[in-house]
Amino acid sequence: MDAQMHLQEVQEQNHQLSLFIAIMRVPPLLILDGICGLRIDMSMFGAQNWLLQTLIILSGVVGSIIVFFLPAKALRSLYQVALALAALVTSMWWNNVFIAKIDEKRSSSEWTSVFQLRSTNSTTFYGDIVFSLDFTLYLCVQTLYAFLFVMLGAKSYWLRNGNLLYHVVWFSIPVVFRIFVEGIYDLDGEASEDAKNQVGHIVYIVKITALFEPVVNLTISMVGKALWLLFRISRFIRVCTGIVKQLGLTIFLESEWTRLQVPKVLRIFFACRFLLHILDFPTEAFSGSGDDTSKHLAAASEEVAAHVCDTFIAVLGISAILSPVASFMADLSRKFIGGHEGETEHVGTMTSILFFILALQTGLPSLDRTKRVARLYRNISLLATAHLHFIHNILHPVLMQLSTSVVTPLQRHVRALAAALMLLILPALCIWYWWSVLTISTWLLAVTAFCVELIVKVMVSLIVYALFMYDTFSQSQWESLDDYVYYIKAIGSTFEFLSGIFLFINGFWILVFESGGIIRAAMMCIHAYFNIFQVGKDGWKKFYLRRQAVQKINSLPEATPEQLRRVQDVCAICYQELTTTARITPCQHFFHGACLRKWLYMQDSCPLCHQVIMQVEEDTSSPTQGQEEEVPEHQDHPNQFLVQDAR
């Protein structure tokens, strides 16, 4: 029951509230990022011993992880306590600042009066301070701190009403007492040193005393919320355990991914991190003119590019940023081409995963600045090539659909052909640029193979499109069309298979001689299975089915002209008249030979009576037994872009 309620709460999160909760999960990531990037100075904690520094780092890591995974209500309570404590500490700092100002400004003329009143004395009079603009501003700020302190839950437990005014008085006691002392003691002149020291001690005691009541209230609130937080954490653990037992680990991970809003949190984290880095960047980079400005901007761009991926948490952030960008580009391409809804649904997710795995297996954050920037550009180049492959996967079925329709508007044909032309020109331009600028390397060979493979696939799609268009608008049936289409697709599939073997050899060279690692070895195994073994297996299955269909067709008798005149029927597959040639099945049904061969690619029964047409002797090397199914065309597997990325 608790598990179902938890899942329902996750699904019913309000959008604005979810954005607020996502923002609250960003500070733990910033702390973890600072620890991973070694940007937190341990000396500010007074930690000089390595053991103490290690304990502080471990505490920061564990605490940040716990805070990140807290439920929403517990997270809000934690931030309420933290902000109340921050308001109290800031109020203390403001008291010290104003008391120091009183000690510094000893003349009445240095205090601007609200009512334009001046004391007749030349020295500071406490009335000048009380009616000054500075003291009015001080009271407004302390009222704001008291309001935050009260609204965040640290209320007085022995007052039912007047909490705000009560805390304003407590927050302002040190300054009010210091002003009162100013009216009693003469603190000017050489004879007042003892009086100054005595007043300083008294004011210090008053400041400590003024903290007693707010600290007690805050402590009581913190203890109560800590107990409630422990209860929430224990309940949350029970709920998570129940979800895993009742619904499985997959449902639990999906619900937690939704509850934590990981992509949204990472995007906000990246934006905050990027903004902080820009604000911390020297202003000289954006000043000057001419060549100096270009140099400064180039250096700034390189610095930003190196900074956005210097930790693994930062890599997660930029991966989350790439997801909506890739989704937008893919959706824009789909709308331009005229593809179906849902074809680009997972492009953004796949792009993020590809970028993160590329960063992992190349050790992107651990590289020095220059190599990191170069590696980042290379990884983005691989992602761009992969994105072009995704666009081709959208374009190919659209071309096949357009080529078999005679009523499709010309505009759709023009758009699809323009997209195909772009997929031919862009890889060719990239190959020309890379080979003219870069020296030969394993990465250059790999990305060139990807681009050439894309060019070949687009050319295959265009040739098949042209053949189908010719057949659609021709007056007679082209029986050899299927053979030509098969041969062209076989050439493309063979090139993909050889390209996969080449990339595997190239990746093996990288693994052995350039940059090894467990992740790279695992990616190579996945590449060998999906892009070599599976492609070869599917290609052999297509070849076997085609050979078996040809054997069956050749074994069937061909109808004579006399039989065709006597039957005077149409082919039950294509609904065209049987005028010239036909094949006769054992069940005495007539079909076009080409039509029947296409049918036998899918199943070996008669289209009309479903009787087995003919049993052909099975080859021992057959990939399947019994009734065969049509083998789908090979689709690009994302891991083929992960294997090739030499340092």
XYZ file of C-alpha atoms in Angstrom:
647
model
C 0.000 0.000 0.000
C 2.808 2.412 0.906
C 4.579 1.524 -2.347
C 1.498 2.371 -4.429
C 0.993 5.645 -2.544
C 4.648 6.515 -3.139
C 4.326 5.911 -6.896
C 1.123 7.972 -6.995
C 2.856 10.876 -5.236
C 5.660 10.717 -7.790
C 3.216 10.859 -10.709
C 1.128 13.710 -9.246
C 3.981 16.152 -8.670
C 3.042 19.692 -9.647
C 5.252 21.210 -12.343
C 6.150 24.365 -10.414
C 6.694 22.421 -7.211
C 8.839 19.889 -9.060
C 10.996 22.710 -10.430
C 11.438 24.089 -6.910
C 12.392 20.641 -5.595
C 14.814 20.161 -8.494
C 16.524 23.442 -7.586
C 16.854 22.254 -3.977
C 18.714 19.149 -5.157
C 21.363 21.210 -6.970
C 23.504 22.383 -3.970
C 24.509 18.796 -3.013
C 25.710 18.291 -6.586
C 27.688 21.538 -6.437
C 29.358 20.357 -3.233
C 30.175 16.957 -4.762
C 31.484 18.674 -7.874
C 33.693 20.947 -5.782
C 35.071 17.962 -3.867
C 35.700 15.978 -7.067
C 37.371 18.969 -8.712
C 39.485 19.693 -5.596
C 38.201 23.278 -5.566
C 37.286 23.297 -1.858
C 40.089 24.607 0.349
C 40.322 22.477 3.473
C 42.280 25.192 5.282
C 39.108 27.237 5.730
C 37.857 24.446 8.020
C 41.081 24.602 10.012
C 42.016 21.123 8.787
C 45.768 20.701 8.346
C 46.033 16.989 9.142
C 45.432 14.657 6.187
C 43.273 12.389 8.344
C 41.020 15.272 9.343
C 40.833 16.434 5.730
C 39.846 12.921 4.645
C 37.107 12.791 7.278
C 35.774 16.179 6.165
C 35.754 15.077 2.514
C 34.007 11.790 3.337
C 31.465 13.617 5.483
C 30.790 16.061 2.662
C 30.383 13.284 0.098
C 28.112 11.125 2.272
C 26.066 14.094 3.467
C 25.596 15.439 -0.066
C 24.484 12.041 -1.353
C 21.995 11.638 1.505
C 20.581 15.131 0.969
C 20.247 14.506 -2.781
C 18.161 11.355 -2.240
C 15.933 12.784 0.513
C 12.161 12.872 -0.074
C 10.717 16.245 -1.008
C 9.169 17.029 2.400
C 12.334 16.075 4.251
C 14.374 18.168 1.839
C 12.187 21.214 2.453
C 12.475 20.791 6.227
C 16.255 20.519 5.977
C 16.482 23.702 3.932
C 14.174 25.506 6.359
C 16.501 24.730 9.244
C 19.571 25.655 7.189
C 18.071 28.982 6.101
C 16.925 29.777 9.646
C 20.466 29.150 10.879
C 21.828 31.309 8.048
C 19.432 34.125 9.017
C 20.616 33.950 12.634
C 24.310 33.963 11.675
C 23.797 36.838 9.228
C 21.976 38.809 11.918
C 24.973 38.378 14.221
C 27.295 39.577 11.458
C 25.067 42.611 10.835
C 25.201 43.484 14.555
C 29.003 43.387 14.482
C 29.086 45.594 11.378
C 26.813 48.240 12.918
C 28.630 48.256 16.263
C 31.927 48.726 14.390
C 30.331 51.640 12.531
C 29.304 53.247 15.856
C 32.876 52.930 17.120
C 34.214 54.422 13.875
C 31.841 57.357 13.346
C 32.396 59.577 16.383
C 30.951 62.792 14.930
C 27.291 63.777 14.667
C 27.833 65.041 11.138
C 28.667 61.514 9.979
C 25.143 60.283 10.768
C 22.421 61.327 8.320
C 19.268 62.063 10.290
C 15.848 60.998 9.075
C 14.218 64.189 10.453
C 17.185 66.481 9.688
C 17.830 66.917 13.428
C 21.313 67.558 14.775
C 22.714 67.408 18.278
C 24.274 70.576 19.609
C 27.335 68.592 20.703
C 30.232 68.113 18.323
C 30.642 64.506 19.354
C 28.272 61.637 18.649
C 25.009 61.709 20.572
C 22.903 58.556 20.835
C 19.877 60.460 19.489
C 21.737 61.102 16.233
C 22.271 57.354 15.847
C 18.710 56.375 16.749
C 17.174 58.808 14.243
C 19.744 58.163 11.505
C 19.090 56.499 8.138
C 21.708 53.871 8.965
C 19.854 52.741 12.076
C 16.556 52.693 10.171
C 18.136 50.482 7.516
C 19.576 48.300 10.270
C 16.142 47.801 11.849
C 14.610 46.946 8.449
C 17.274 44.334 7.770
C 16.936 42.824 11.246
C 13.157 42.714 10.784
C 13.695 40.801 7.550
C 16.021 38.343 9.303
C 13.524 37.892 12.128
C 10.718 37.349 9.621
C 12.732 34.644 7.836
C 13.683 33.092 11.161
C 10.044 32.917 12.275
C 8.568 31.844 8.937
C 11.102 29.047 8.550
C 9.801 27.377 11.671
C 12.137 28.547 14.442
C 9.347 30.155 16.485
C 9.347 30.868 20.177
C 7.894 27.946 22.094
C 6.726 30.053 25.057
C 4.976 32.835 23.129
C 1.720 32.310 21.274
C 1.617 35.747 19.647
C 4.151 38.412 18.763
C 6.824 36.065 17.467
C 8.087 38.514 14.843
C 8.375 41.554 17.153
C 9.810 39.329 19.867
C 12.637 38.114 17.618
C 13.275 41.595 16.209
C 13.936 42.723 19.780
C 16.266 39.788 20.459
C 18.161 40.292 17.185
C 18.595 44.043 17.873
C 19.530 43.921 21.579
C 23.352 44.204 21.049
C 23.117 47.357 18.925
C 20.408 48.956 21.090
C 22.502 48.288 24.180
C 25.588 49.770 22.483
C 23.633 52.927 21.601
C 22.289 53.105 25.174
C 25.828 52.858 26.524
C 26.805 55.710 24.187
C 24.342 57.940 26.023
C 25.658 56.990 29.484
C 29.433 56.805 29.078
C 31.700 59.455 27.649
C 33.727 57.270 25.295
C 35.706 60.094 23.688
C 39.043 61.396 24.894
C 42.201 59.817 26.283
C 40.704 59.072 29.698
C 38.094 56.756 28.278
C 40.291 53.750 27.325
C 39.247 51.780 30.404
C 35.637 52.726 29.796
C 35.923 51.573 26.184
C 37.333 48.215 27.234
C 34.653 47.818 29.877
C 31.908 48.708 27.399
C 33.413 46.286 24.859
C 33.273 43.417 27.353
C 29.717 44.270 28.341
C 28.581 44.477 24.714
C 30.227 41.114 23.989
C 28.350 39.534 26.908
C 25.104 41.092 25.694
C 25.683 39.687 22.186
C 26.200 36.205 23.591
C 23.137 36.569 25.828
C 21.019 37.795 22.912
C 21.776 34.562 21.080
C 20.424 32.393 23.878
C 16.722 32.582 23.104
C 16.959 32.234 19.268
C 19.509 29.429 19.588
C 17.298 27.550 22.049
C 14.292 27.887 19.732
C 16.344 26.836 16.723
C 17.808 23.874 18.605
C 14.355 22.677 19.659
C 13.165 23.047 16.065
C 16.231 21.208 14.743
C 15.814 18.328 17.182
C 12.136 17.959 16.326
C 12.785 18.066 12.604
C 15.747 15.701 12.926
C 13.530 13.118 14.635
C 10.871 13.636 11.985
C 13.566 13.353 9.305
C 14.779 10.036 10.706
C 11.201 8.792 10.679
C 10.778 9.897 7.062
C 14.040 8.244 6.023
C 13.118 4.956 7.703
C 9.672 5.062 6.096
C 11.232 5.882 2.732
C 13.555 2.874 3.014
C 10.583 0.625 3.816
C 8.646 2.011 0.851
C 11.590 1.467 -1.512
C 12.026 -2.083 -0.252
C 8.318 -2.726 -0.798
C 8.469 -1.388 -4.355
C 11.413 -3.635 -5.189
C 9.677 -6.701 -3.729
C 6.236 -6.042 -5.224
C 7.005 -4.432 -8.585
C 10.625 -5.251 -9.281
C 13.896 -3.371 -9.462
C 13.163 -1.830 -12.874
C 9.964 -0.128 -11.696
C 11.775 1.108 -8.592
C 14.613 2.638 -10.633
C 12.138 4.272 -13.023
C 10.130 5.727 -10.139
C 13.273 7.051 -8.453
C 14.495 8.542 -11.730
C 11.154 10.344 -12.022
C 11.052 11.366 -8.361
C 14.589 12.749 -8.345
C 14.060 14.466 -11.737
C 17.639 13.616 -12.625
C 17.748 15.229 -16.107
C 16.173 18.472 -14.876
C 18.448 18.623 -11.816
C 21.547 18.038 -13.953
C 20.528 20.774 -16.392
C 19.984 23.286 -13.580
C 23.297 22.185 -12.059
C 25.098 22.734 -15.368
C 23.508 26.172 -15.783
C 24.500 27.223 -12.238
C 28.016 25.874 -12.659
C 28.437 27.569 -16.026
C 27.109 30.885 -14.676
C 29.416 30.752 -11.651
C 32.387 30.108 -13.918
C 31.448 33.010 -16.216
C 31.081 35.366 -13.240
C 34.459 34.250 -11.932
C 36.101 34.708 -15.321
C 38.430 37.743 -15.643
C 36.824 40.729 -17.354
C 39.942 41.271 -19.492
C 38.754 38.432 -21.725
C 35.811 40.558 -22.890
C 37.602 43.888 -23.231
C 39.944 45.311 -25.826
C 39.654 45.540 -29.565
C 40.888 43.921 -32.743
C 43.193 40.931 -32.534
C 43.419 41.149 -28.743
C 39.680 40.662 -28.444
C 39.785 37.631 -30.737
C 42.613 36.120 -28.740
C 40.846 36.787 -25.453
C 37.592 35.298 -26.742
C 39.418 32.239 -28.092
C 41.136 31.765 -24.740
C 37.827 32.253 -22.938
C 36.110 29.696 -25.179
C 38.875 27.187 -24.565
C 38.703 27.813 -20.823
C 34.930 27.336 -20.761
C 35.163 24.181 -22.896
C 37.767 22.740 -20.542
C 35.746 23.686 -17.470
C 32.412 22.164 -18.522
C 33.852 18.627 -18.428
C 36.576 18.691 -15.753
C 34.659 16.362 -13.380
C 32.399 13.383 -13.968
C 29.469 15.248 -12.395
C 30.083 18.080 -14.868
C 30.091 15.491 -17.668
C 26.683 14.314 -16.449
C 25.505 17.911 -16.560
C 26.613 18.514 -20.133
C 25.142 15.124 -21.109
C 21.778 16.272 -19.751
C 22.107 19.528 -21.712
C 22.844 17.655 -24.952
C 19.672 15.567 -24.630
C 17.084 18.312 -25.368
C 19.376 19.821 -28.011
C 19.637 16.494 -29.854
C 15.904 15.859 -29.438
C 15.087 19.281 -30.863
C 17.391 18.799 -33.859
C 16.061 15.299 -34.541
C 12.446 16.436 -34.218
C 13.118 19.368 -36.523
C 14.656 16.994 -39.077
C 11.706 14.614 -38.735
C 9.212 17.404 -39.381
C 11.182 18.600 -42.394
C 11.476 15.082 -43.836
C 7.902 14.139 -42.978
C 8.557 11.194 -40.689
C 6.136 9.654 -38.245
C 5.582 10.758 -34.649
C 7.631 8.894 -32.072
C 10.605 8.130 -34.317
C 12.789 10.654 -32.468
C 11.522 9.870 -28.985
C 14.748 8.284 -27.736
C 17.315 10.243 -29.767
C 18.032 12.690 -26.923
C 18.470 9.923 -24.369
C 20.749 7.960 -26.684
C 22.839 11.076 -27.365
C 23.324 11.697 -23.642
C 24.306 8.077 -23.026
C 26.725 8.104 -25.964
C 28.439 11.284 -24.762
C 28.759 10.049 -21.179
C 30.171 6.649 -22.171
C 32.602 8.324 -24.570
C 33.755 10.570 -21.725
C 34.122 7.581 -19.405
C 36.157 5.401 -21.716
C 38.453 8.264 -22.749
C 38.926 9.556 -19.196
C 37.843 13.034 -20.304
C 37.842 14.764 -16.865
C 41.295 13.413 -15.955
C 43.043 14.825 -19.045
C 44.994 18.053 -18.910
C 43.360 21.188 -20.242
C 44.603 21.123 -23.852
C 43.987 17.410 -24.377
C 40.592 17.664 -22.681
C 39.416 20.375 -25.081
C 40.669 18.407 -28.101
C 39.011 15.234 -26.821
C 35.750 17.110 -26.184
C 35.680 18.377 -29.773
C 36.381 14.870 -31.084
C 33.622 13.344 -28.981
C 31.181 15.978 -30.206
C 32.248 15.200 -33.786
C 31.430 11.536 -33.202
C 28.071 12.534 -31.722
C 27.324 14.707 -34.748
C 28.121 11.771 -37.042
C 25.886 9.511 -34.971
C 23.125 12.122 -35.195
C 23.389 12.064 -38.989
C 22.980 8.282 -38.860
C 19.841 8.769 -36.737
C 18.485 11.185 -39.348
C 19.113 8.596 -42.069
C 17.121 6.053 -40.054
C 14.221 8.532 -40.224
C 14.775 9.313 -43.902
C 15.009 5.752 -45.273
C 11.416 4.600 -44.526
C 10.086 7.944 -45.776
C 11.872 7.466 -49.102
C 10.541 3.929 -49.373
C 7.009 5.144 -48.653
C 7.220 7.987 -51.165
C 8.595 5.753 -53.896
C 5.542 3.477 -53.847
C 2.896 6.227 -53.821
C 1.607 8.099 -56.856
C -0.534 10.630 -54.973
C 2.095 12.074 -52.641
C 2.675 15.835 -53.151
C 5.873 16.796 -54.938
C 6.896 18.941 -51.963
C 7.415 15.856 -49.791
C 9.677 14.307 -52.418
C 11.718 17.515 -52.647
C 12.151 17.710 -48.879
C 13.211 14.080 -48.561
C 15.665 14.369 -51.453
C 17.065 17.621 -50.011
C 17.657 15.859 -46.691
C 19.369 12.991 -48.521
C 21.562 15.469 -50.395
C 22.513 17.099 -47.092
C 23.446 13.681 -45.678
C 25.736 13.201 -48.672
C 27.385 16.631 -48.611
C 27.981 17.094 -44.869
C 29.974 13.855 -44.310
C 31.977 14.518 -47.487
C 32.854 18.043 -46.314
C 33.795 16.742 -42.859
C 36.081 14.102 -44.364
C 37.746 16.710 -46.585
C 38.260 19.120 -43.680
C 39.577 16.528 -41.213
C 42.014 15.015 -43.694
C 43.317 18.477 -44.672
C 43.798 19.677 -41.086
C 44.580 16.624 -38.956
C 47.330 14.063 -39.192
C 46.388 10.452 -39.737
C 45.351 8.683 -36.548
C 43.088 5.910 -35.363
C 40.383 8.429 -34.484
C 40.561 9.967 -37.959
C 40.261 6.533 -39.569
C 37.280 5.684 -37.370
C 35.305 8.869 -37.974
C 36.086 8.623 -41.691
C 34.693 5.084 -41.723
C 31.518 6.337 -40.027
C 31.081 9.106 -42.601
C 31.787 6.839 -45.586
C 29.344 4.283 -44.186
C 26.695 7.004 -43.958
C 27.355 8.079 -47.553
C 27.011 4.483 -48.765
C 23.755 3.988 -46.840
C 22.269 7.186 -48.261
C 23.293 6.206 -51.788
C 21.687 2.780 -51.320
C 18.466 4.440 -50.129
C 18.457 6.809 -53.111
C 19.096 4.037 -55.650
C 16.336 1.872 -54.180
C 14.062 4.932 -54.159
C 14.814 5.533 -57.841
C 14.114 1.889 -58.744
C 10.791 1.898 -56.906
C 9.819 5.206 -58.505
C 10.558 3.779 -61.952
C 8.499 0.686 -61.176
C 5.614 2.770 -59.794
C 5.272 4.915 -62.909
C 6.063 2.198 -65.460
C 3.263 0.748 -67.552
C 4.270 -2.895 -67.131
C 5.312 -5.020 -64.201
C 9.066 -5.232 -63.631
C 9.625 -8.776 -62.395
C 13.376 -8.314 -61.887
C 12.872 -5.351 -59.552
C 13.167 -7.461 -56.433
C 16.466 -8.921 -57.611
C 17.991 -5.492 -58.230
C 16.781 -4.187 -54.868
C 18.204 -7.237 -53.136
C 21.603 -6.873 -54.813
C 21.837 -3.162 -53.997
C 20.869 -3.695 -50.372
C 23.279 -6.611 -50.175
C 26.106 -4.349 -51.333
C 25.210 -1.803 -48.652
C 24.920 -4.450 -45.930
C 28.233 -5.988 -46.988
C 29.907 -2.596 -46.724
C 28.406 -2.103 -43.249
C 29.689 -5.523 -42.233
C 33.195 -4.784 -43.537
C 33.084 -1.367 -41.877
C 32.208 -3.036 -38.573
C 35.182 -5.385 -38.925
C 37.480 -2.463 -39.759
C 36.255 -0.495 -36.743
C 36.773 -3.520 -34.518
C 40.374 -3.880 -35.705
C 40.905 -0.147 -35.260
C 39.413 -0.286 -31.765
C 41.562 -3.281 -30.874
C 44.642 -1.291 -31.880
C 43.485 1.579 -29.652
C 42.842 -0.813 -26.772
C 46.273 -2.446 -26.980
C 48.580 0.381 -28.013
C 46.924 3.710 -27.166
C 44.353 3.756 -24.357
C 43.080 0.602 -22.742
C 40.517 0.160 -20.028
C 37.701 -2.075 -18.884
C 35.009 0.192 -20.309
C 36.630 0.246 -23.743
C 37.072 -3.537 -23.717
C 33.401 -3.985 -22.782
C 32.319 -1.628 -25.571
C 34.414 -3.598 -28.048
C 32.724 -6.830 -27.001
C 29.307 -5.212 -27.458
C 30.390 -3.842 -30.833
C 31.621 -7.268 -31.935
C 28.294 -8.847 -31.001
C 25.841 -6.276 -32.378
C 27.712 -4.834 -35.357
C 29.641 -7.894 -36.555
C 28.037 -11.101 -35.324
C 24.411 -9.951 -35.546
C 24.918 -8.215 -38.891
C 26.637 -11.279 -40.329
C 23.965 -13.579 -38.917
C 21.115 -11.475 -40.329
C 22.829 -11.229 -43.702
C 23.325 -14.975 -43.873
C 19.688 -15.527 -42.875
C 18.500 -13.278 -45.708
C 20.735 -15.075 -48.177
C 19.535 -18.483 -46.991
C 15.856 -17.529 -47.205
C 16.342 -16.144 -50.679
C 18.195 -19.237 -51.853
C 15.495 -21.472 -50.386
C 12.761 -19.448 -52.105
C 14.584 -19.655 -55.433
C 14.894 -23.433 -55.063
C 11.172 -23.735 -54.390
C 10.236 -21.481 -57.295
C 12.490 -23.330 -59.723
C 10.987 -26.642 -58.650
C 7.445 -25.510 -59.466
C 6.139 -26.046 -62.999
C 5.622 -23.021 -65.230
C 2.157 -22.516 -66.663
C 1.737 -22.827 -70.402
C -0.097 -20.194 -72.485
C -2.953 -22.669 -72.922
C -3.323 -23.077 -69.144
C -3.270 -19.301 -68.646
C -6.004 -18.817 -71.267
C -8.095 -21.535 -69.662
C -7.725 -20.112 -66.119
C -8.177 -16.412 -67.021
C -7.493 -15.351 -63.429
C -5.434 -12.750 -61.562
C -2.507 -13.292 -59.222
C -3.869 -13.417 -55.663
C -0.780 -11.601 -54.381
C -0.509 -8.561 -56.683
C -4.022 -8.664 -58.215
C -2.553 -8.319 -61.730
C -3.706 -10.495 -64.634
C -1.861 -13.711 -65.415
C -1.020 -12.988 -69.050
C 2.540 -14.101 -69.811
C 4.118 -16.276 -67.127
C 2.978 -17.960 -63.928
C 3.943 -20.749 -61.547
C 1.636 -23.575 -60.486
C 1.710 -24.723 -56.861
C 1.072 -28.359 -55.853
C -2.396 -27.239 -54.770
C -3.063 -26.091 -58.381
C -3.068 -22.341 -57.706
C -1.513 -19.889 -60.176
C 0.767 -16.976 -59.146
C 3.365 -14.759 -60.733
C 6.810 -16.214 -60.118
C 8.200 -12.952 -58.709
C 5.175 -12.463 -56.440
C 5.329 -16.023 -55.150
C 9.041 -15.682 -54.464
C 8.437 -12.579 -52.337
C 5.723 -14.474 -50.484
C 8.062 -17.394 -49.828
C 10.530 -15.011 -48.169
C 8.000 -14.756 -45.349
C 6.368 -18.192 -45.231
C 6.290 -21.384 -47.276
C 2.522 -21.939 -47.424
C 0.111 -21.148 -50.231
C -1.394 -17.634 -49.971
C -4.874 -19.033 -50.715
C -5.208 -22.423 -49.029
C -2.158 -22.228 -46.674
C -0.980 -25.674 -47.761
C 2.793 -26.193 -47.626
C 4.022 -25.555 -51.145
C 7.035 -27.858 -51.127
C 9.450 -29.312 -48.598
C 13.000 -28.413 -49.566
C 15.864 -30.390 -48.094
C 17.191 -28.398 -45.146
C 20.801 -27.295 -45.233
C 22.804 -28.143 -42.136
C 24.131 -24.591 -42.180
C 20.611 -23.179 -42.061
C 20.225 -20.482 -39.429
C 16.605 -21.453 -38.796
C 14.428 -24.504 -39.009
C 10.852 -24.826 -40.183
C 8.843 -21.786 -41.121
C 10.976 -18.731 -41.800
C 10.243 -15.129 -40.915
C 11.307 -12.053 -42.769
C 14.522 -10.618 -41.431
C 14.332 -6.908 -40.664
C 16.888 -4.576 -42.110
C 19.877 -3.841 -39.943
C 19.634 -0.705 -37.832
C 22.594 1.169 -36.415
C 23.463 0.153 -32.900
C 24.667 3.095 -30.802
C 27.740 1.290 -29.465
C 29.469 1.404 -32.855
C 30.172 5.083 -32.131
C 31.725 4.248 -28.749
C 34.530 1.981 -29.872
C 36.525 4.444 -31.952
C 37.934 7.373 -29.974
C 41.694 7.182 -29.701
C 43.501 9.688 -27.587
